[in-house]
Short mmCIF file of C-alpha atoms in Angstrom, two decimals:
data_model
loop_
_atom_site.label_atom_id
_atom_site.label_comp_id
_atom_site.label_asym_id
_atom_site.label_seq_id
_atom_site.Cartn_x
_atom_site.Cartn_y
_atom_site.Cartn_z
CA UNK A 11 20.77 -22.53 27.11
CA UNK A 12 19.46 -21.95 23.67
CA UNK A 13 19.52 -17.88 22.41
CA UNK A 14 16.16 -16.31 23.25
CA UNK A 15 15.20 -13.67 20.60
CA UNK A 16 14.23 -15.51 17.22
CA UNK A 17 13.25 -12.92 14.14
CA UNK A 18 10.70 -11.09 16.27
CA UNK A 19 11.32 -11.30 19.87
CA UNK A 20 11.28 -13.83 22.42
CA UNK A 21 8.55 -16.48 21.38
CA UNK A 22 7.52 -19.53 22.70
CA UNK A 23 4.74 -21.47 24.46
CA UNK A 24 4.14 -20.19 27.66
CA UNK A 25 5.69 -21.24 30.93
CA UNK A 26 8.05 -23.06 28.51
CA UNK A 27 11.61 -22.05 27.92
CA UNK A 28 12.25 -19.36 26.89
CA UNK A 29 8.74 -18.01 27.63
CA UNK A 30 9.31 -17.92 31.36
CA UNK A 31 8.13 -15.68 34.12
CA UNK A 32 11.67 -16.15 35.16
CA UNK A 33 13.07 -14.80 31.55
CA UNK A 34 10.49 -11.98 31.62
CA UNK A 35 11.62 -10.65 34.88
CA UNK A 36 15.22 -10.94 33.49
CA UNK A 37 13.90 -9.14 30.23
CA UNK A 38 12.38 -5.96 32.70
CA UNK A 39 15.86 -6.18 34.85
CA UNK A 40 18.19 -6.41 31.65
CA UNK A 41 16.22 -3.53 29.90
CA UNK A 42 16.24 -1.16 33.12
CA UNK A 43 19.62 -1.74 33.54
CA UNK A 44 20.60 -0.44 29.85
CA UNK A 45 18.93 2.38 30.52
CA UNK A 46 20.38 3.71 33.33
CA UNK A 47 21.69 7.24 33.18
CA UNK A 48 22.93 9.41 35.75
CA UNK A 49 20.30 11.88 37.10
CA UNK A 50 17.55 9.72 34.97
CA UNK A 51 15.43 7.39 36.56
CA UNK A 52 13.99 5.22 33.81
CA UNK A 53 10.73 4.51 32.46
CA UNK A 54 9.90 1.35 30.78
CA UNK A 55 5.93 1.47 28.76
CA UNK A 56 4.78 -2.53 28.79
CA UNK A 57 1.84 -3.60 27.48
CA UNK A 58 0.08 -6.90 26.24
CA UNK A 59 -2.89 -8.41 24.14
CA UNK A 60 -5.40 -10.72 25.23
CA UNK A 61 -3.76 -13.73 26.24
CA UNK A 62 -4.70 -15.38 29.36
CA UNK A 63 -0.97 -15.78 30.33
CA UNK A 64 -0.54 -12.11 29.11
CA UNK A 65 -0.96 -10.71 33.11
CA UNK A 66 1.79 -13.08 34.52
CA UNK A 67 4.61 -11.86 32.10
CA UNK A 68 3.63 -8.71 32.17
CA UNK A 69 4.14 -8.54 35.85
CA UNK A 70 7.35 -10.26 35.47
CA UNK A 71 8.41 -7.91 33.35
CA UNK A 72 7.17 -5.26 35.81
CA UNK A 73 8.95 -6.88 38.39
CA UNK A 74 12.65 -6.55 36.69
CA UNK A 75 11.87 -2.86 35.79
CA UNK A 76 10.75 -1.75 39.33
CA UNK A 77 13.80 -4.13 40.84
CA UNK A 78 16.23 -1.96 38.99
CA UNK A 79 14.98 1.26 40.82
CA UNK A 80 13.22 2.22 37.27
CA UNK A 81 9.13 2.75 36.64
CA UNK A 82 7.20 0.45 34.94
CA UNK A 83 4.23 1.76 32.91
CA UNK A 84 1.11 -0.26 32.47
CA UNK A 85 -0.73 0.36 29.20
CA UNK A 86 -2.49 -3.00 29.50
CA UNK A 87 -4.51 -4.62 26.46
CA UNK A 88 -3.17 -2.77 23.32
CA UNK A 89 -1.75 -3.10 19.80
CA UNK A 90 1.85 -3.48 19.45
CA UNK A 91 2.43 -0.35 17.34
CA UNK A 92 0.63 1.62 20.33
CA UNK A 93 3.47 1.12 22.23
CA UNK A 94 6.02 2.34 19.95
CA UNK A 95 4.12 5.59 19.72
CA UNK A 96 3.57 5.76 23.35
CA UNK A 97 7.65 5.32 24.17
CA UNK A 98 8.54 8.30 21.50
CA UNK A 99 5.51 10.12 22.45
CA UNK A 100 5.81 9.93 26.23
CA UNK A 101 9.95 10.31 25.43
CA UNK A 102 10.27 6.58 27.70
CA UNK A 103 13.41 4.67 27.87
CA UNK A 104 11.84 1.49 25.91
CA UNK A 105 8.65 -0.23 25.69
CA UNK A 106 7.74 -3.79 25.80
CA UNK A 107 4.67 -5.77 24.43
CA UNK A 108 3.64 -9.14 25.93
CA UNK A 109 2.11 -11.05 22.84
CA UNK A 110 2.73 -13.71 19.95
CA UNK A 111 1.56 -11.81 17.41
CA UNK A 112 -1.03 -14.30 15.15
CA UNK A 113 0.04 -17.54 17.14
CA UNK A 114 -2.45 -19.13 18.88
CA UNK A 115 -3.40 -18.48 22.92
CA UNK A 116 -1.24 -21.31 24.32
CA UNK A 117 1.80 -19.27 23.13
CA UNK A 118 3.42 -16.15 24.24
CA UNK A 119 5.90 -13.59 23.46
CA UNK A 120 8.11 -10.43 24.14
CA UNK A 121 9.05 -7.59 21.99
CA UNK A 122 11.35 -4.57 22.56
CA UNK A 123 11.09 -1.09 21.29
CA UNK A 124 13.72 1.37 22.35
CA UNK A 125 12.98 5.04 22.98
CA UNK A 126 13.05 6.12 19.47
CA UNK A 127 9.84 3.89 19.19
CA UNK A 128 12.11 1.12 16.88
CA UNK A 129 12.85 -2.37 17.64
CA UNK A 130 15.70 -3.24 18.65
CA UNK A 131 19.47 -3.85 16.79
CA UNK A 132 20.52 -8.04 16.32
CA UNK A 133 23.45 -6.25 18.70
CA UNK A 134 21.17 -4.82 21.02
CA UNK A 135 18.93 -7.83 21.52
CA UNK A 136 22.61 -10.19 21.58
CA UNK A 137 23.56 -7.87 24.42
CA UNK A 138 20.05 -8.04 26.64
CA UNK A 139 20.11 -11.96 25.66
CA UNK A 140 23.92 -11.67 27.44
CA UNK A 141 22.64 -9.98 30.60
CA UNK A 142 19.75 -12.28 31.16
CA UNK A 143 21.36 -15.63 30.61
CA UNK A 144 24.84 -14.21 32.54
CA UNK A 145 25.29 -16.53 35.55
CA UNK A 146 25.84 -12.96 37.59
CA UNK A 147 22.60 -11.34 36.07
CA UNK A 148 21.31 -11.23 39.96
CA UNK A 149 23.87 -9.05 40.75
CA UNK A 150 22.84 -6.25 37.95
CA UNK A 151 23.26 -3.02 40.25
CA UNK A 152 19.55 -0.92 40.46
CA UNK A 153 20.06 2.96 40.68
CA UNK A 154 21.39 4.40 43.92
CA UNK A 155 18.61 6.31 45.71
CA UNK A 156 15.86 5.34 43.07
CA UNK A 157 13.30 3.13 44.10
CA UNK A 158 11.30 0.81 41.96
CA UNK A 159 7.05 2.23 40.54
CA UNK A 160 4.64 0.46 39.35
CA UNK A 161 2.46 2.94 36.93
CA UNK A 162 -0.79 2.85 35.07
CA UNK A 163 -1.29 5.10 32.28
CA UNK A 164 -5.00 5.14 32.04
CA UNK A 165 -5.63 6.99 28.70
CA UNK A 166 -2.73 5.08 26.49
CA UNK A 167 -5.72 3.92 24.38
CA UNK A 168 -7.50 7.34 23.92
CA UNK A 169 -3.77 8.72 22.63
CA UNK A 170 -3.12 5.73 20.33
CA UNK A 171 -6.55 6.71 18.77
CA UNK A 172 -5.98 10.49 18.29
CA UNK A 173 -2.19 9.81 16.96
CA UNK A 174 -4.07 7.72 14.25
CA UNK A 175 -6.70 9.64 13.10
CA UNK A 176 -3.92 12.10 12.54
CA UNK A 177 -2.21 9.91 9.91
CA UNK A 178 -5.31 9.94 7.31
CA UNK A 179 -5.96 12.88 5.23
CA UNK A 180 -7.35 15.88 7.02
CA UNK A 181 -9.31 16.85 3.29
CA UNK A 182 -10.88 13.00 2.95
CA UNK A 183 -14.24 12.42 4.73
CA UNK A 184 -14.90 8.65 4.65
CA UNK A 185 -18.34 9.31 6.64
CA UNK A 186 -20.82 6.31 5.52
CA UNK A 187 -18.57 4.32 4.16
CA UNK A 188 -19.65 0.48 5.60
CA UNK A 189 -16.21 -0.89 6.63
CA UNK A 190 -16.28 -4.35 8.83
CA UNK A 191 -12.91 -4.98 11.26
CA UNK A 192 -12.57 -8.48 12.47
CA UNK A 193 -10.22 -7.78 15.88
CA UNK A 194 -8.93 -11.56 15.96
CA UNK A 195 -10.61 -11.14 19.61
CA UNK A 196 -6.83 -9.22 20.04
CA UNK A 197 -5.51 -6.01 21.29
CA UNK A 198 -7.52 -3.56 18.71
CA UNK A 199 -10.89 -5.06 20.07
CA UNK A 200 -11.04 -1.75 21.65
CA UNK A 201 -9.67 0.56 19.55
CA UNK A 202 -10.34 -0.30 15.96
CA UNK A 203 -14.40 0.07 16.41
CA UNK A 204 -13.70 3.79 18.32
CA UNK A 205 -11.06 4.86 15.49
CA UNK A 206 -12.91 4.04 12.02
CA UNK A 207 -16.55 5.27 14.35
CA UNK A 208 -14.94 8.14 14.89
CA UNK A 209 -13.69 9.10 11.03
CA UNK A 210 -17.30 8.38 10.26
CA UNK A 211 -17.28 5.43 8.91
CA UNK A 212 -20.29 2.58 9.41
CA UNK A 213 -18.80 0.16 10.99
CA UNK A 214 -19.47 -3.75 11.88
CA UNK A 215 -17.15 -5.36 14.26
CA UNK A 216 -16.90 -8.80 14.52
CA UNK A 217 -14.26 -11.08 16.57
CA UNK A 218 -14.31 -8.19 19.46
CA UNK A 219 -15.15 -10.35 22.40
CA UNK A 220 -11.57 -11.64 24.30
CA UNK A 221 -12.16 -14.23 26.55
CA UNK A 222 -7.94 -15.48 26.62
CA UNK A 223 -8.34 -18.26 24.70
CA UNK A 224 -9.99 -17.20 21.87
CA UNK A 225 -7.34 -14.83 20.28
CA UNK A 226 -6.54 -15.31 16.33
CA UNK A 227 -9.20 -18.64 16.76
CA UNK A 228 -10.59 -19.15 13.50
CA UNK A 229 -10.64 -15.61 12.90
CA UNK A 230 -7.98 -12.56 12.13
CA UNK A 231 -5.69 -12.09 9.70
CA UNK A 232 -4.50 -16.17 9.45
CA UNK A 233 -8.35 -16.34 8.86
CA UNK A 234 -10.34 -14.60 7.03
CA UNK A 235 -13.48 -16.68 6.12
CA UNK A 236 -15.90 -15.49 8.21
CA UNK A 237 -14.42 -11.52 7.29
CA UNK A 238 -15.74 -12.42 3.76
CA UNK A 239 -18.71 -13.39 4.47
CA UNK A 240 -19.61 -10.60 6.77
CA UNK A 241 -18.48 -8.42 3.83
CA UNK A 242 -20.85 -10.07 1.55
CA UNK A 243 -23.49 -10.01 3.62
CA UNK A 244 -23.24 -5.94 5.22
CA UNK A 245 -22.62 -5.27 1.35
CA UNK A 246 -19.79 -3.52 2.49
CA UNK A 247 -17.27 -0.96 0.85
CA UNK A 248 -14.16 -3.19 2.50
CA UNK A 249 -13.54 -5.20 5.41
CA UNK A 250 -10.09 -5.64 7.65
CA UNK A 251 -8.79 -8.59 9.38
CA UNK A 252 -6.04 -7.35 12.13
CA UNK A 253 -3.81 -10.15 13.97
CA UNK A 254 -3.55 -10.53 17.58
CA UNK A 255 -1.33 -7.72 18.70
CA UNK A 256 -2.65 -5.37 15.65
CA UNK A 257 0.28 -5.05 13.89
CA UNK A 258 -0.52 -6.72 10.78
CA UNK A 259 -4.32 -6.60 8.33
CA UNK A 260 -5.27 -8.63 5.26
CA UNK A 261 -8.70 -6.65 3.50
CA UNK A 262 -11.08 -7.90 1.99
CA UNK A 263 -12.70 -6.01 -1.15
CA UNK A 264 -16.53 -5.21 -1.54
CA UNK A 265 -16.76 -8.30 -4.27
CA UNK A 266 -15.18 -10.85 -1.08
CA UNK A 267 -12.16 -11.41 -2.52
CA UNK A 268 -8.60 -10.96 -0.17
CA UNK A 269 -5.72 -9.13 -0.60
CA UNK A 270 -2.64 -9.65 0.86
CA UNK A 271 0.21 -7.57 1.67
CA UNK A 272 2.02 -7.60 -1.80
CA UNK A 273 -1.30 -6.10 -3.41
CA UNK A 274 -1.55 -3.32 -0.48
CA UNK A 275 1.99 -2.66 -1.09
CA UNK A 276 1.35 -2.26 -4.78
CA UNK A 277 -1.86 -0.01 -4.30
CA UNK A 278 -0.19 2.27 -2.13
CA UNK A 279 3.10 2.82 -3.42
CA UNK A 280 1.86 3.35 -7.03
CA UNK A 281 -0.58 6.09 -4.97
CA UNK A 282 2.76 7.71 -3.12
CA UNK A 283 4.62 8.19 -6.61
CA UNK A 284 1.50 9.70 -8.13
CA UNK A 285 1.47 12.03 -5.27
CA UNK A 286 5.48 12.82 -5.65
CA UNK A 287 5.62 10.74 -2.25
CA UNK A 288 7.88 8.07 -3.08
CA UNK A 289 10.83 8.64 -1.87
CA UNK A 290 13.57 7.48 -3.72
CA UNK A 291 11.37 5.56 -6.16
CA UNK A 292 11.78 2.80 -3.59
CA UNK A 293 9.89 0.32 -2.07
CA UNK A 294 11.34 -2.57 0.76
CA UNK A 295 10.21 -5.79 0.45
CA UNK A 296 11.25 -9.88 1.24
CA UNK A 297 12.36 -12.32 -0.67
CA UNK A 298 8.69 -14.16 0.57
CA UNK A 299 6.61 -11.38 -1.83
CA UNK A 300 5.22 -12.69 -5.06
CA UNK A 301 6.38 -12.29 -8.16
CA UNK A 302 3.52 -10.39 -9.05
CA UNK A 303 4.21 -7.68 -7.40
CA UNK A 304 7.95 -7.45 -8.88
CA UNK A 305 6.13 -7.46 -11.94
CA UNK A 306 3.85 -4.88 -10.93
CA UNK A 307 6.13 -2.31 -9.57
CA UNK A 308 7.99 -2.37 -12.99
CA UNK A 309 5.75 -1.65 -15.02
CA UNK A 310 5.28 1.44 -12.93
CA UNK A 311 8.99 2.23 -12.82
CA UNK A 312 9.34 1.95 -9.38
CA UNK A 313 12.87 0.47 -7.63
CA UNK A 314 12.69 -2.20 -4.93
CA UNK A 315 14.77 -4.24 -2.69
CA UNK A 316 14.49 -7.24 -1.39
CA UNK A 317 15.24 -8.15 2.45
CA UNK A 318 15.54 -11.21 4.13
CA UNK A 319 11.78 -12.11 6.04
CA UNK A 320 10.47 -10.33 8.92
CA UNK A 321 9.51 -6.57 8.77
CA UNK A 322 12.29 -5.41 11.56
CA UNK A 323 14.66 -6.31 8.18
CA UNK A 324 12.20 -4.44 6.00
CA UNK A 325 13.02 -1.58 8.53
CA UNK A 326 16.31 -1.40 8.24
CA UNK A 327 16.52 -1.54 5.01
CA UNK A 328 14.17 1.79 4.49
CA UNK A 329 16.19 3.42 7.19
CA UNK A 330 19.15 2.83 4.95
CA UNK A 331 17.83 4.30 1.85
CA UNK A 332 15.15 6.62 3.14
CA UNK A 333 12.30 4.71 1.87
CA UNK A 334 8.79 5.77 2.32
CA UNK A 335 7.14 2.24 2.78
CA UNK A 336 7.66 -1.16 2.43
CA UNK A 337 6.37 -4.74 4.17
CA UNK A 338 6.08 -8.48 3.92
CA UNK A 339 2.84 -10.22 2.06
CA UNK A 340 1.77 -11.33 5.58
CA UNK A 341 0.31 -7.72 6.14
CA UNK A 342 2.98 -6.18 7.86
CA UNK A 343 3.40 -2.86 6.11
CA UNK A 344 5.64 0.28 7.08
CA UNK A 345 4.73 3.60 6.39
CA UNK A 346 7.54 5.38 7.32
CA UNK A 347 6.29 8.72 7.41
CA UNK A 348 3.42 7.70 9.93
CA UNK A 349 5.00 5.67 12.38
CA UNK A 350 8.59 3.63 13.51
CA UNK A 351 6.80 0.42 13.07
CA UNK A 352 4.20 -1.89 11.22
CA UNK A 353 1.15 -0.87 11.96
CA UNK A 354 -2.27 -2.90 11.04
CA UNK A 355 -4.53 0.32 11.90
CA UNK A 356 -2.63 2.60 9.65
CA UNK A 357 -2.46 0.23 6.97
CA UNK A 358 -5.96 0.14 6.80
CA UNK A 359 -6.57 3.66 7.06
CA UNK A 360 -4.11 4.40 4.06
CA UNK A 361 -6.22 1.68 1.94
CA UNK A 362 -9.45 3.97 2.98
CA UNK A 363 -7.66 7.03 1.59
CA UNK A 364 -6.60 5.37 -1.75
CA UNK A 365 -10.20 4.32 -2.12
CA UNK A 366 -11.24 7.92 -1.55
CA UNK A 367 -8.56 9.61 -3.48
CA UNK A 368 -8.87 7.17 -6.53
CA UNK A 369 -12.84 6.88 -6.47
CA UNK A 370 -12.62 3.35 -7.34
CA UNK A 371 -13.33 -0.05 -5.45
CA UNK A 372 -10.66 -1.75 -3.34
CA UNK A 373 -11.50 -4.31 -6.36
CA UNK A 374 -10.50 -1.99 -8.90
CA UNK A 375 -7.59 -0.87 -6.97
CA UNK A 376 -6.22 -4.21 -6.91
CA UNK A 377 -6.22 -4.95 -10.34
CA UNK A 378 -3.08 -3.00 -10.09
CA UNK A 379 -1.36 -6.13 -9.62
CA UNK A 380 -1.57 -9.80 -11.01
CA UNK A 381 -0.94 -12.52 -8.20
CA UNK A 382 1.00 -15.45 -9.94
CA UNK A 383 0.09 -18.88 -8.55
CA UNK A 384 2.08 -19.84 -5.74
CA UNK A 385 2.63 -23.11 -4.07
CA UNK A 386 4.90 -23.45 -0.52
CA UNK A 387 5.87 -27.00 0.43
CA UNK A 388 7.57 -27.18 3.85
CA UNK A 389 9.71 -30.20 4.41
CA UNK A 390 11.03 -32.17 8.30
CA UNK A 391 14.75 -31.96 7.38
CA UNK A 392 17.60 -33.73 9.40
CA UNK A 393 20.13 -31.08 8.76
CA UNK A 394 21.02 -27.83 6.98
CA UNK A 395 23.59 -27.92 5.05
CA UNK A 396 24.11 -24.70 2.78
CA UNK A 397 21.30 -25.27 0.06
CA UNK A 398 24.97 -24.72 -2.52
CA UNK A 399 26.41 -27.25 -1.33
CA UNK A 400 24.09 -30.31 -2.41
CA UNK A 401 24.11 -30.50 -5.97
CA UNK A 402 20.98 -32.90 -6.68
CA UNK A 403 18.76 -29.66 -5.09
CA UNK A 404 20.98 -27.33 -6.84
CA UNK A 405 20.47 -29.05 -10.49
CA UNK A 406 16.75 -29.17 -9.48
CA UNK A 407 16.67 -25.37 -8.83
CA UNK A 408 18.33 -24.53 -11.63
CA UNK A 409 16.38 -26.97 -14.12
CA UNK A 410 13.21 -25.18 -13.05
CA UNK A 411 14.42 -21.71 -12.74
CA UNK A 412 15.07 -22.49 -16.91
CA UNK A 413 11.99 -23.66 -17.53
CA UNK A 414 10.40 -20.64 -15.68
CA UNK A 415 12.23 -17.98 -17.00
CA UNK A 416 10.86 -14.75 -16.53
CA UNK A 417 7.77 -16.06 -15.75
CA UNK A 418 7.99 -17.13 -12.55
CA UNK A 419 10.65 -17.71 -9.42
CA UNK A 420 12.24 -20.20 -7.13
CA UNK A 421 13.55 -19.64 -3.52
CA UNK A 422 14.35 -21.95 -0.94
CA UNK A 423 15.42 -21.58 2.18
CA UNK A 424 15.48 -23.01 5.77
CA UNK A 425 12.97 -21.95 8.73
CA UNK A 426 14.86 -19.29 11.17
CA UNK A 427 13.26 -21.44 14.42
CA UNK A 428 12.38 -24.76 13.09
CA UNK A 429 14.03 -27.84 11.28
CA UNK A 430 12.22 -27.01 8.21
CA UNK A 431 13.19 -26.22 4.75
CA UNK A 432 10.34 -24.22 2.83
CA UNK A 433 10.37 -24.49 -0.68
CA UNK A 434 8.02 -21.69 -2.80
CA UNK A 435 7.55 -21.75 -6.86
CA UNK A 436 5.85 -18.66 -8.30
CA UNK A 437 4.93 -19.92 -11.93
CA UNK A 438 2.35 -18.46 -14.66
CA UNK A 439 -0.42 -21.04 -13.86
CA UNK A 440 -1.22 -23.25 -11.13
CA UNK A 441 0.05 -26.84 -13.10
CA UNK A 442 3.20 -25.65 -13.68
CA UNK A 443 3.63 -23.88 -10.07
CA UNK A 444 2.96 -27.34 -8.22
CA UNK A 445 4.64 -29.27 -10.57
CA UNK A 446 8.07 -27.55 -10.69
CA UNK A 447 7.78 -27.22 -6.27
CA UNK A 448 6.97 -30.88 -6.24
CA UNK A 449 10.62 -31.71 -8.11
CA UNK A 450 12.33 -29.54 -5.78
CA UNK A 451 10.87 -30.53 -3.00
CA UNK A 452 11.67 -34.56 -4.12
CA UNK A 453 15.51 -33.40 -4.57
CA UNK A 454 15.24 -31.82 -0.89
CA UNK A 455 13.50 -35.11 0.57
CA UNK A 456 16.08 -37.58 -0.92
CA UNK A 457 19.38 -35.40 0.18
CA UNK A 458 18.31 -34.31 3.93
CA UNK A 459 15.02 -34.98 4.02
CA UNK A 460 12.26 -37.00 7.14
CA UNK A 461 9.92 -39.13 6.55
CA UNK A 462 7.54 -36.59 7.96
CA UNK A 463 6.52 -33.79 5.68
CA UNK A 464 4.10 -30.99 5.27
CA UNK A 465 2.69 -28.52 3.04
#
């Protein structure tokens, strides 16, 4: 069988391998079974967004737990970062969350938090991934004497909230400030209105009616048309597009225009070294983020490093040097001090402080940074050889990589979970950008290229 957990979780279309009730119940059995300890009978938090097949894995995953002799929790419908708070806060063995993030309904997914509220280790997943696919993995032992609970913790929503309005300045009062939230008809439907209500603020909610197949359609973070107009049309301060299972947000600034995560990153690390809050001058970030914001963060003197993508990398990487924040461009920022995890809520309550602290516009907070013109060209390849190793798309990168000098960037590299190679050009204007990724992208089509492409 193929390996299960890709760069976030187990992910997949559901009832199709490896999105299986019969992997989820291996997922509850594997994760009870870790967490074994003598004297301790284990509790594992689960909860889910707003999926139609959210209920059936969720149950699965129940199953396993309550097989082992452990309790399972039940949170139900709630962001992702929710239950990484709730496992610290409650001091569980783990947590899980049933969701695929900003894919649409048909798919599904499972992610893993341990008790310190993190996700999990590459070793740690490799060795759940080992227990689940084991031939024997029906002969896992559950706890002698300990039998198996089903739980519901009732007020898991009302203790996400209060653990959020926590994280924005006690001194700031945002009261009348017109702030819209499209909910991506996801897991902060609930919560996002009652949180940003409750700080004050006037709020317009749109996307907050989950019917299971609606999630992230046409709306949320992947999609933030109708956000901007809504904006526009409340004449509001800012609005915030979360994805499915909350973890991520894109805003949108009072004049309509969106900013990504490389501009929020810029915005609020420039605010933490004002404040003496940086620590280590340092901010995480991939090797996706554009060039602007490299250019950005040097001008004000601020280190950064550069990860490989996804955000549990980003992690890692600010656990290593004791970084204060860092994220991807997709909206998945980390403030470290806050919270173990991205968190779409917090993000957008930190861009509501920095408008308050600053007195200015989200516009005129994001003229911080420049975004340089970016073009992304996915290509069907037949292989993957190591990108070194083929000279034609080697003397390609390196002919525009000259011609771009310091004004611009190349990186190529191959999808983690598909048969793609993605090649991005940052350049200094939008000619020059598609030009230069439409050379490399020739050289990558001729050496190991389909017929089939895509950008």
């Amino acid at each position: 069988m193929k390996k299960l957990f890709g760069t976030d979780g187990i992910r997949g279309v559901a009832n199709e391998y490896p999105m299986t009730t019969e992997i989820a119940l291996g997922v509850g059995r594997a994760i009870a079974y870790l967490s074994k300890k003598k004297g301790h009978s284990p509790r594992i938090i689960i909860g889910k967004d707003t999926r139609l097949s959210g209920s059936v894995f969720e149950e699965a995953v129940a199953d396993g737990v309550c097989s082992m002799g452990a309790a399972a929790v039940s949170a139900g419908v709630i962001p992702t970062p929710a239950i990484a708070f709730l496992v610290k806060n409650m001091s569980a063995d783990a947590g899980v969350v049933i969701s695929a993030s900003h894919n649409p309904t048909q798919d599904n997914g499972i992610k893993i938090f341990s008790s310190e509220g993190f996700k999990l280790s590459d070793e740690k997943e490799k060795q759940i991934e080992e227990l689940i696919l084991a031939a024997g993995n029906h002969k896992l032992s559950a706890m002698s004497g300990n039998k198996g609970k089903l739980l519901h913790l009732d007020k898991a929503s009302d203790l996400y909230v209060d653990f959020l309005k926590k994280t924005f300045p006690p001194n700031l009062n945002p009261a009348g400030m017109k702030v819209v939230l499209d909910c991506s008809n996801g897991a902060t439907y609930k919560v996002a209105p009652v949180l940003f209500s409750g700080l004050g603020c006037s709020v317009a909610t749109i996307f907050n009616h989950p019917d299971g197949r609606n999630i992230n359609l046409n709306c949320g973070s992947q999609h933030p048309e109708a956000l901007i107009d809504e904006v526009l049309r409340q004449k509001a301060s800012v609005g915030f597009a979360f994805d499915g299972d909350g973890d991520r947000v894109i805003c949108v600034d009072e004049k309509g225009n969106v900013l990504t995560g490389d501009r929020i990153l810029a915005i609020c690390s420039a605010l933490l070294k004002k404040e003496g809050q940086l620590t280590n001058n340092m901010v995480v970030r991939t090797v996706m983020s554009n060039f602007g914001l490299t250019v950005t963060l040097k001008k004000l003197g601020i280190e950064s490093i550069l990860t490989d993508v996804g955000d549990r990398y980003v992690l890692e990487e600010m656990r290593k040097r004791d970084a204060a924040i860092g994220g991807e461009d997709s909206g998945h920022i980390i403030f470290l001090q806050h919270h173990t995890t991205g968190d779409g809520l917090i993000t957008a309550l930190q861009v509501l402080a920095a408008m308050k602290k600053e007195g200015k516009t989200l516009s005129e907070l994001a003229a911080i940074m420049t975004v340089f013109p970016q073009m992304l060209i996915n290509l069907e390849v037949k292989k993957k050889p190591k990108i070194e190793s083929v000279p034609e798309i080697m003397a390609a990168i390196k002919e525009v990589e000259e011609k771009l000098g310091n004004k611009g960037r190349v990186l190529v590299r191959y999808s983690g979970t598909q048969n793609l190679c993605r090649i991005m050009v940052e350049g200094p204007n939008k000619e020059e950008t598609e030009k230069y990724c439409r050379r490399i992208a020739a050289a990558v089509k001729k050496n190991i290229g389909l017929n089939k492409t895509g950008t």
